[in-house]
Coordinates of C-alpha atoms in Angstrom, one line a residue:
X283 CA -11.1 -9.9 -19.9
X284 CA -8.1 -11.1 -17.9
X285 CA -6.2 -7.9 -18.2
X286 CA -9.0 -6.1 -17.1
X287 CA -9.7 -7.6 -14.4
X288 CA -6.1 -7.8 -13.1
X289 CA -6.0 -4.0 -13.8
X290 CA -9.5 -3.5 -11.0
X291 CA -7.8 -5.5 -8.4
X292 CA -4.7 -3.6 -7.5
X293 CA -7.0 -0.6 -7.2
X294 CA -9.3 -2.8 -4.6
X295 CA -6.8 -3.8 -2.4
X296 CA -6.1 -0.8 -0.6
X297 CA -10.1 -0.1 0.0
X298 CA -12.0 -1.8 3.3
X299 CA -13.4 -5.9 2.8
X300 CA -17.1 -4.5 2.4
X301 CA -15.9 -2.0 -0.7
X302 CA -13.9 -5.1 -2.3
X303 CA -16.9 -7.2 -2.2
X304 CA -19.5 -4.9 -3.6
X305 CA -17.1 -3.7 -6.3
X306 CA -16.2 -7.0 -7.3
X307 CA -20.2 -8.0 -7.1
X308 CA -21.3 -5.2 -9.0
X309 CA -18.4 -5.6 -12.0
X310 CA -19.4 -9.6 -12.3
X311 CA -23.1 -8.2 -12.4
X312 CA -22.2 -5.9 -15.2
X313 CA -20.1 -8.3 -17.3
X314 CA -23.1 -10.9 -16.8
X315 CA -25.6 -8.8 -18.2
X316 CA -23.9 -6.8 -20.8
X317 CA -22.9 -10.8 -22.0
X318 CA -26.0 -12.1 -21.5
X319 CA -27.4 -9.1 -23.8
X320 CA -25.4 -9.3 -26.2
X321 CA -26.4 -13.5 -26.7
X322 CA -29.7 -12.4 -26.4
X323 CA -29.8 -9.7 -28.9
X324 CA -27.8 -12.4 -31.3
X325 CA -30.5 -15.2 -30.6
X326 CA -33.6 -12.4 -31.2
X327 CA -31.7 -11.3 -34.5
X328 CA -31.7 -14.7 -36.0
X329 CA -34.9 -15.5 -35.1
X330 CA -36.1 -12.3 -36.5
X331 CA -34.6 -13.3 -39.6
X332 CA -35.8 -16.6 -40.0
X333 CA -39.1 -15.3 -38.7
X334 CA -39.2 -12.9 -42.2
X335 CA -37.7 -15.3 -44.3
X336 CA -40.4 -18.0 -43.8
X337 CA -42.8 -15.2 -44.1
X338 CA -41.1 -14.1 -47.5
X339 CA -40.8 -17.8 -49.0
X340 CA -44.4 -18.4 -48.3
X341 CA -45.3 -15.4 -50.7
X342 CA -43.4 -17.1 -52.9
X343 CA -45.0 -20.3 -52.8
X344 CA -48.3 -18.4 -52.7
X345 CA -47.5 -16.9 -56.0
X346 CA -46.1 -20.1 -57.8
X347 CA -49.0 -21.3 -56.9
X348 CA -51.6 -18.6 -58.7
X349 CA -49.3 -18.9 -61.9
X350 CA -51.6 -20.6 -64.5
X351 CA -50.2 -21.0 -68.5
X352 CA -52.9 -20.9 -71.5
X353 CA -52.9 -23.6 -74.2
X354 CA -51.1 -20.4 -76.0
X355 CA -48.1 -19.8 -73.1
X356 CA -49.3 -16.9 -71.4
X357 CA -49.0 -16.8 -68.6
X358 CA -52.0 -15.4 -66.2
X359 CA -51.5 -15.0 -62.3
X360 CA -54.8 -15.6 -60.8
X361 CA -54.5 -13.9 -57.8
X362 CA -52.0 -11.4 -55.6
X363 CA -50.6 -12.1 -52.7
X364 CA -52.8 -9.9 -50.2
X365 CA -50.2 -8.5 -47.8
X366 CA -50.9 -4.9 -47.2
X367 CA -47.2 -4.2 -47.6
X368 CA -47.1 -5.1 -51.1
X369 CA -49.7 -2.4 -51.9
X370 CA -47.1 0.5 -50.5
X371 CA -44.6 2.2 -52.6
X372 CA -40.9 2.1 -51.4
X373 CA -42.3 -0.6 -48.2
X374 CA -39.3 -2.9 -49.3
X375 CA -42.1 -5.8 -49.5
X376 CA -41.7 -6.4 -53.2
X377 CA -42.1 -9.5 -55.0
X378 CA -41.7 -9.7 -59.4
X379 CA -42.5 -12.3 -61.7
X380 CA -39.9 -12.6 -64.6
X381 CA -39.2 -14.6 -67.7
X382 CA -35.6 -14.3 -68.5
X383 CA -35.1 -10.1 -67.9
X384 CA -38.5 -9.7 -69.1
X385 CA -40.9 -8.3 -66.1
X386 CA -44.4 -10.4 -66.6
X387 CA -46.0 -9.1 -63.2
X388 CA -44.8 -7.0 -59.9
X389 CA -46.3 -6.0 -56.7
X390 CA -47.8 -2.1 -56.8
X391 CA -45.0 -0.9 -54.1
X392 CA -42.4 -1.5 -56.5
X393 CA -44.4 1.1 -58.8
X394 CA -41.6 1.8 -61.8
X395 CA -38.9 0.2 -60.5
X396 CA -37.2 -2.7 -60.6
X397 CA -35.2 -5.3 -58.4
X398 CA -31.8 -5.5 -59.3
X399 CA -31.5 -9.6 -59.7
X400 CA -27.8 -9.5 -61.2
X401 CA -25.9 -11.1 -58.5
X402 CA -28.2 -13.6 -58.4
X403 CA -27.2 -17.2 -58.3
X404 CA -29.8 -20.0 -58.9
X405 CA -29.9 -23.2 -56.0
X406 CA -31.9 -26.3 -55.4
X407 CA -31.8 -25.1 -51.6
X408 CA -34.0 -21.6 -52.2
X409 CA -31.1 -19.7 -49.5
X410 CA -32.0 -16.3 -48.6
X411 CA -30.4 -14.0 -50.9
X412 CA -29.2 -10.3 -51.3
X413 CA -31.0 -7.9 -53.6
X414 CA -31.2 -4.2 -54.3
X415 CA -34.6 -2.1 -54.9
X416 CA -35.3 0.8 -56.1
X417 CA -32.7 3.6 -55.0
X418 CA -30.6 1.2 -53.6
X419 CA -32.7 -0.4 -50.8
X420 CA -30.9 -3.7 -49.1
X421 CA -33.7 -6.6 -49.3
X422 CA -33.3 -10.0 -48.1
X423 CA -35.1 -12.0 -51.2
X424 CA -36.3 -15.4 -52.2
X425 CA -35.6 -16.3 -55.5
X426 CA -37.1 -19.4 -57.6
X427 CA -37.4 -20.8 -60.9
X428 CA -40.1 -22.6 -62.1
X429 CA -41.1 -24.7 -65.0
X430 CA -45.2 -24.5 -66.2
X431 CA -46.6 -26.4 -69.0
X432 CA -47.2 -24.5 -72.1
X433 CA -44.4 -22.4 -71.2
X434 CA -41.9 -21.6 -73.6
X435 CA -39.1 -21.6 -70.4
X436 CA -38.9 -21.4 -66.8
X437 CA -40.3 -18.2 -64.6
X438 CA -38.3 -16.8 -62.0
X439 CA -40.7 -15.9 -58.7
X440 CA -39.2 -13.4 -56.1
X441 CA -40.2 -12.0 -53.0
X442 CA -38.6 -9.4 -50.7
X443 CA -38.3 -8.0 -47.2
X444 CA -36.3 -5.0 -46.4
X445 CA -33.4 -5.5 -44.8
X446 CA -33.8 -2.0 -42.5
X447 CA -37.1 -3.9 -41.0
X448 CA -35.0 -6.3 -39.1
X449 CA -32.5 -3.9 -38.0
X450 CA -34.9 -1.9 -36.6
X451 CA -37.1 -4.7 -35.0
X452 CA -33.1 -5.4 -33.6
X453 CA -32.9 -2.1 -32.2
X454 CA -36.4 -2.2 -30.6
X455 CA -35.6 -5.3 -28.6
X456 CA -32.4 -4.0 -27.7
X457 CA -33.5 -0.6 -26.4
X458 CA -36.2 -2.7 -24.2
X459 CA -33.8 -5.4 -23.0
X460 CA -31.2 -2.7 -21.8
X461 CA -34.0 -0.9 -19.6
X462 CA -35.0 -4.4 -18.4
X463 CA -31.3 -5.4 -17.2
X464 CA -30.2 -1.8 -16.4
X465 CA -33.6 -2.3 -13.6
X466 CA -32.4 -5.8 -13.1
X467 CA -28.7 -4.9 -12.6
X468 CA -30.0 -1.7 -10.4
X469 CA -31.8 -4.3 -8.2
X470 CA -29.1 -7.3 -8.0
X471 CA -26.4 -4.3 -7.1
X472 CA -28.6 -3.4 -4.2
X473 CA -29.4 -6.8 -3.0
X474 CA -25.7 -7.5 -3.2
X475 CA -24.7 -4.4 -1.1
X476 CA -27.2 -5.3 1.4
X477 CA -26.5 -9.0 1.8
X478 CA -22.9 -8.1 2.2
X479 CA -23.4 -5.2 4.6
X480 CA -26.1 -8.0 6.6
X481 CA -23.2 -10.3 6.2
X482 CA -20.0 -8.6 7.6
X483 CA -21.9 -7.0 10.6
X484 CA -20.3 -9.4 13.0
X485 CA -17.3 -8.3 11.4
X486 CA -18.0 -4.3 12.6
X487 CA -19.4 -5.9 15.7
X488 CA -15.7 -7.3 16.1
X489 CA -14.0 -4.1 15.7
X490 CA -16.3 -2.4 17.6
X491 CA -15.7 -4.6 20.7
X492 CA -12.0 -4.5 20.2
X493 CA -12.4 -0.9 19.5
X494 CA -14.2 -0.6 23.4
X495 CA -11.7 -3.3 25.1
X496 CA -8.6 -0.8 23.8
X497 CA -10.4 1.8 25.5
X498 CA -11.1 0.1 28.6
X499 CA -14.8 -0.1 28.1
X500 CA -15.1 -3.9 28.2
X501 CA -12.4 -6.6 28.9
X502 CA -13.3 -9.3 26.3
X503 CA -15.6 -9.8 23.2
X504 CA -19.3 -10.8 23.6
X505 CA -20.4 -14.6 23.0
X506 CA -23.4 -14.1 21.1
X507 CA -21.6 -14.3 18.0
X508 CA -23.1 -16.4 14.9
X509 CA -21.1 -19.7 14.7
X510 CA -19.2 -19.0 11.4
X511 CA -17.9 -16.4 13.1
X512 CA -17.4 -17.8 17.0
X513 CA -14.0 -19.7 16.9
X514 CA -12.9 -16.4 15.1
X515 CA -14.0 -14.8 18.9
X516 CA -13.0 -17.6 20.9
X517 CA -8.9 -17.2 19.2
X518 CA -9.1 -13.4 20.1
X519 CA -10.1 -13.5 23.3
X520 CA -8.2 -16.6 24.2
X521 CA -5.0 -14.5 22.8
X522 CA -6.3 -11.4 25.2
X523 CA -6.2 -13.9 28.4
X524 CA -2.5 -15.1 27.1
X525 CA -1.0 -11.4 27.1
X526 CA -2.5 -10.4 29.8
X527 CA -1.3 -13.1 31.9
X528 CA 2.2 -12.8 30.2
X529 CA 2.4 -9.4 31.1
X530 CA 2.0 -10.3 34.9
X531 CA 4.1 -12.7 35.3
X532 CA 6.7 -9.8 33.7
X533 CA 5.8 -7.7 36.3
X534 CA 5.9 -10.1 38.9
X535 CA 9.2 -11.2 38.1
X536 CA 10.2 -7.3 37.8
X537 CA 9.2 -7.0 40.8
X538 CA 11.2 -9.4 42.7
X539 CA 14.1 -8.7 40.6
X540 CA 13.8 -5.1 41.6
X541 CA 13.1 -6.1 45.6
X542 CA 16.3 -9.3 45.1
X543 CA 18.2 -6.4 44.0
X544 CA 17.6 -3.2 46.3
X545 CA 17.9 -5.1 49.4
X546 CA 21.9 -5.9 48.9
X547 CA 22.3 -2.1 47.8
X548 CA 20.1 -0.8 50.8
X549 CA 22.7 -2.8 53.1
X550 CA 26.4 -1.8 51.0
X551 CA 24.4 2.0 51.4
X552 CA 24.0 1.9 55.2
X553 CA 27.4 0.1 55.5
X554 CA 29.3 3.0 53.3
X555 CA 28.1 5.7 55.3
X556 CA 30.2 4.1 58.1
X557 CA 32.9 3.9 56.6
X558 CA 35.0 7.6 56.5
X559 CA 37.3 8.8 53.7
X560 CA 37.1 8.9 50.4
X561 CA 36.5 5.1 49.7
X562 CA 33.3 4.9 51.9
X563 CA 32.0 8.3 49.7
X564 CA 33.2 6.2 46.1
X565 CA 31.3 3.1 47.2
X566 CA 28.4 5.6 48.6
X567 CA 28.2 6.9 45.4
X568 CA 28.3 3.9 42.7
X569 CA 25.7 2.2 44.9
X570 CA 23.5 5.3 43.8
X571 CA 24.5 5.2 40.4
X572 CA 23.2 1.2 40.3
X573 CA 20.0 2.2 42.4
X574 CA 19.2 4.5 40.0
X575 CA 20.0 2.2 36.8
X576 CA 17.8 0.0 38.2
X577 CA 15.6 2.1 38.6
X578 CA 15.5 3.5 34.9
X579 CA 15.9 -0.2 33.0
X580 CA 13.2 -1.5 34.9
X581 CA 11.0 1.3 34.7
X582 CA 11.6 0.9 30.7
X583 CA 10.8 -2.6 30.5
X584 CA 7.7 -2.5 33.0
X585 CA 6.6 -0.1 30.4
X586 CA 8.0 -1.5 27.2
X587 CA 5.4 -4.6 27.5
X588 CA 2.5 -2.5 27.9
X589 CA 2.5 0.3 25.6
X590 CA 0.5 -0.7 23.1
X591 CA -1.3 -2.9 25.2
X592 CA -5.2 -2.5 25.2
X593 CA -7.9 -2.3 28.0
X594 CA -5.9 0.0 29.8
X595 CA -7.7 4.0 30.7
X596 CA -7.1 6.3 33.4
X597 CA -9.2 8.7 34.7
X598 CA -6.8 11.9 35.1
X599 CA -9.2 13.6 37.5
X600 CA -8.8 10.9 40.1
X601 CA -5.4 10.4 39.6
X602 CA -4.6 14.2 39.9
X603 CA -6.7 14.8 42.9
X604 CA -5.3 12.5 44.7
X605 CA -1.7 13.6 43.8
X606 CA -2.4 16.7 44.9
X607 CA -4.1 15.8 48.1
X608 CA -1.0 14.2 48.8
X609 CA 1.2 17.2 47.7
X610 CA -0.5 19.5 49.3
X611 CA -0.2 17.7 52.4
X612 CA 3.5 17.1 52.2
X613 CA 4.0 21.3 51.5
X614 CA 1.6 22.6 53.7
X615 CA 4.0 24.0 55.5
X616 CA 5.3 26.2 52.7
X617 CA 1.6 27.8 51.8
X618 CA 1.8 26.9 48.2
X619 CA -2.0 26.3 46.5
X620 CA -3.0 24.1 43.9
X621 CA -5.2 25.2 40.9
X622 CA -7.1 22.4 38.6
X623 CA -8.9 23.9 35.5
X624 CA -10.2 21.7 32.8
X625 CA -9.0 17.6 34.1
X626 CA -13.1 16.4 33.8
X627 CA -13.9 13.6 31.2
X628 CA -10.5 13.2 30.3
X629 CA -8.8 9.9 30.2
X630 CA -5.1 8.8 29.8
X631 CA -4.6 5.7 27.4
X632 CA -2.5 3.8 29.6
X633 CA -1.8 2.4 33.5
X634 CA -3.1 4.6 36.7
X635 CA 0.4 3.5 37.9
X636 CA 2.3 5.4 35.2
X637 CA 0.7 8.5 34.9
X638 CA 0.4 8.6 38.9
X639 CA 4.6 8.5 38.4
X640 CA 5.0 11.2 35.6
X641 CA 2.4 13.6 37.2
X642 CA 3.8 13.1 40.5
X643 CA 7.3 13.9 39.7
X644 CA 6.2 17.0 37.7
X645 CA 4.0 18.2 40.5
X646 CA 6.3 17.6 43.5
X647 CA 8.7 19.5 41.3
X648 CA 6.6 22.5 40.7
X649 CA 5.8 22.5 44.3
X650 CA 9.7 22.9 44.9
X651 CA 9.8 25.7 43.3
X652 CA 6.6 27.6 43.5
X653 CA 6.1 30.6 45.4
X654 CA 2.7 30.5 46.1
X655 CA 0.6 28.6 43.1
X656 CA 0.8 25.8 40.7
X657 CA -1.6 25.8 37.8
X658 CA -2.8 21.9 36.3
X659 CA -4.8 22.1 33.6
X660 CA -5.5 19.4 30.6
X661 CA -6.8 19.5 27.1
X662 CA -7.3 16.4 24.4
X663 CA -7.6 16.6 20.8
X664 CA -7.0 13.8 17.7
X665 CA -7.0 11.2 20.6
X666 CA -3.3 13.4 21.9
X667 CA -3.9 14.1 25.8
X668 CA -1.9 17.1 26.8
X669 CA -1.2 17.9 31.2
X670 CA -0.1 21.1 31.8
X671 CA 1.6 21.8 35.1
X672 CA 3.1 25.1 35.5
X673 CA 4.1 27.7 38.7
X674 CA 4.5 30.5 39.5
X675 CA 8.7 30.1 41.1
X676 CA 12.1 31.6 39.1
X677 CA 11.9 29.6 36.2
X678 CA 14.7 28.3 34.1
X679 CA 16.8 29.9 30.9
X680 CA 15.9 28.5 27.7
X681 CA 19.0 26.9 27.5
X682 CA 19.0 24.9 30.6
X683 CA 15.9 23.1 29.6
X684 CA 18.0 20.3 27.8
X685 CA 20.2 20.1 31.2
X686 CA 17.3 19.4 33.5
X687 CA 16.0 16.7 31.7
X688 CA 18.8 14.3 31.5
X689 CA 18.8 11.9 34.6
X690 CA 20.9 12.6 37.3
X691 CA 21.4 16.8 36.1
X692 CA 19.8 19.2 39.0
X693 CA 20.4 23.0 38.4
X694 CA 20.0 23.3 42.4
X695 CA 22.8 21.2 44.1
X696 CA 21.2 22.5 47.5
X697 CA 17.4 21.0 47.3
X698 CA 16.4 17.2 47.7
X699 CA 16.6 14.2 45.1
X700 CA 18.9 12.4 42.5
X701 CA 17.7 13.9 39.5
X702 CA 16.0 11.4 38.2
X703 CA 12.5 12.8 38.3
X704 CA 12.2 14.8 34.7
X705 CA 14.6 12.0 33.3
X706 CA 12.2 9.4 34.0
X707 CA 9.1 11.2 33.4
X708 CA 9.9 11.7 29.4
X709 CA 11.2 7.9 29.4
X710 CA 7.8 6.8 30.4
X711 CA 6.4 9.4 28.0
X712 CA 8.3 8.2 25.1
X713 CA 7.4 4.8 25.4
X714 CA 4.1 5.6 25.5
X715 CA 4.4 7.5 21.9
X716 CA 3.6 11.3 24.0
X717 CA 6.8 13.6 25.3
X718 CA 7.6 16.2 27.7
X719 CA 7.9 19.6 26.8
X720 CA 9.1 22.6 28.7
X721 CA 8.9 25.9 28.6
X722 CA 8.4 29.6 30.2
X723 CA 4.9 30.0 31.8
X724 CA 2.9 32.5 32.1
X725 CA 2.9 32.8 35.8
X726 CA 6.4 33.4 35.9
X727 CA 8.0 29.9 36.4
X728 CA 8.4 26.3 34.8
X729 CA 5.8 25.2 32.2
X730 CA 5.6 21.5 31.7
X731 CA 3.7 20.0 29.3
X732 CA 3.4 16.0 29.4
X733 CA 1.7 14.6 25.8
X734 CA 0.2 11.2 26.5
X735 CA -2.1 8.9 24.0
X736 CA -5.9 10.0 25.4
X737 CA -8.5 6.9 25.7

């Protein structure tokens, strides 16, 4: 039984708590009652036997008793005994009355047969014995001799019961007991799956709430909790406080890293510009170059710390409409329009602050180089959230795309910035599990697509 049961549980562990439970109910229900049967059918089947060996040894008695010997020997039997059975032929209820091989008296259901008494052996005890009737038939028998006055020797007595009887009276109770405990185990592996499903709701309730507080719906898990279950609660919610004041204290500190930092280069920056030659332009440049590291490496770990992080969802329509407002605003001059098809009811997995960055840079940079329209649309399947920004400008060659987004690479020289827009758009992108894609759009120009986890 050990090896079976360590072959069930390697199979259980990869299924869910609930599954685990009920299996393992249901097999110890099974293994209970198929045990349980089994004993009983044993216990019935020896009382069965017993049962028709008392019943057998009293028609012996009975006819030891109604033996009677003449003053001459002979023997009369003064009555029969008056079981039914005895009157059938072939019933296996025989019983014979001997004197040494010699047949004195048998029951009418033997008719012309004869019980087969060779193997018998003679005790004080009177045990239940093995005989064979006519054609072969198995009996259980009781066998006795016995002494009479007047007798010239002893009588043997013997009564039968068939042996098939019992095995069927076994059958019987076995064919009703397994109905019984096939209802019985029906009923136990219901109760079981409903007192487990009863008992692991607060479980479901659990994932549930964290399942709403990683999509922003809630910040913490409900109190109302039974109490087996409550410091369980209590830990995860206590751990939900503890990162998320971790987390701003990281970005506080960032933060005044970032502001401890820019300051100084802000200053050597104004003070390079007055200086002329080549060593004013060298120091002018490598103070860009550390801006812009800056930049980058703190941009990574800002987001590093809070990528997986739950409770945070963005709603794209706000933050798009109001990047666009501001676009707009800053381009008006150039006539360019803005097109949104398809940003309602969908949310972005993550800070407003980080998709307001890789949005922005992928909008102000299709504004660039748009001639008159920029498209945004925005799609979500298999919890993937995919912004599409696209215009309708020059475009790019295939094999620029892998030029234009490394940091600091700009195909135009002439127009505004450092290059770091793309760049730092896919970092954030990748470190939230999405990516940046470009290609050829249909209106002509840059097609941008920006995958992001959807809430």
């Amino acid at each position: 039984m050990d090896s079976d049961i360590n072959s069930v549980l390697p199979n259980l562990m990869h299924r869910s708590l609930t599954k685990r439970i009920i299996t393992l109910s249901i097999f110890w229900i099974v293994i209970a009652l198929l045990v349980t049967a089994i004993l009983l059918g044993h216990f019935y089947r020896q009382h069965i036997e017993e049962h028709y060996d008392a019943h057998v040894f009293t028609h012996v008695e009975e006819l030891v008793a109604a033996v009677e010997t003449g003053p001459d020997g002979r023997i009369v039997l003064t009555r029969q005994p008056t079981d039914p059975r005895f009157s059938r032929k072939g019933s296996g209820w025989y019983w014979e009355i001997l004197s040494g091989e010699r047949s004195l008296e048998h029951s009418a259901s033997l008719g012309d047969g004869r019980l087969d008494l060779s193997n018998i052996v003679f005790e004080e005890n009177h045990d239940v014995q093995t005989v064979f009737g006519p054609g072969g038939q198995k009996l259980r028998a009781h066998v006795v001799n016995v002494s009479y006055p007047n007798a010239p020797g002893s009588l043997t007595v013997v009564a039968t019961a068939p042996e098939m009887a019992i095995k069927d009276d076994v059958h019987d109770f076995y064919a009703h007991i397994s109905t019984s405990f096939l209802v019985l185990g029906i009923g136990l592996s219901v109760a079981v799956i409903m007192q487990v499903r009863v008992a692991l709701k607060p479980l479901n309730a659990i994932q549930s709430g964290i399942s709403d507080i990683k999509a922003g719906k809630t910040e913490r898990l409900p109190r109302d909790f039974p109490k087996d279950v409550q410091p369980l609660v209590d830990e995860l919610n206590f751990l939900l406080d503890h990162n998320e004041t971790l987390l701003k204290r990281a970005r506080n500190q960032l933060g005044d890293l970032a502001h401890s930092v820019k300051n100084p280069l802000t200053v050597i920056r104004n003070e390079a510009r007055s200086l002329s030659g080549p060593q004013g332009q060298l120091i002018l440049d490598q103070s860009h170059v550390m801006a812009n590291s800056i930049d980058h490496y703190l941009s990574r770990a800002r987001i590093y710390g809070k990528q997986d992080a739950i409770g945070y969802r963005t709603s794209v329509r706000s933050v798009i409409h109001d990047l666009s407002f501001a676009v707009e605003h800053i381009h008006k001059s150039r006539g360019v329009t803005i097109e949104l098809d398809c940003i309602e009811d969908k949310w972005f997995r993550g800070e407003s602050q980080d998709l307001e960055e890789m949005a922005g840079n992928l909008i102000d940079n299709a504004f660039k180089w748009a001639k008159s329209k920029v498209r945004i649309s925005c799609s979500s399947d298999n919890n993937q959230l995919t912004l599409f920004i696209e215009d309708d400008g020059p475009g790019i060659a295939d094999e620029e795309i892998e030029t234009i987004t490394k940091r600091g690479k700009r195909l135009d020289e002439t127009s505004p910035g450092h290059g770091q827009g793309l760049g730092i758009t896919e970092d954030i992108a990748i470190l939230y599990g999405g990516s940046l894609e470009l290609g050829k759009s249909g209106m002509g120009g840059l097609r941008a697509a920006l995958i992001l986890p959807a809430a």
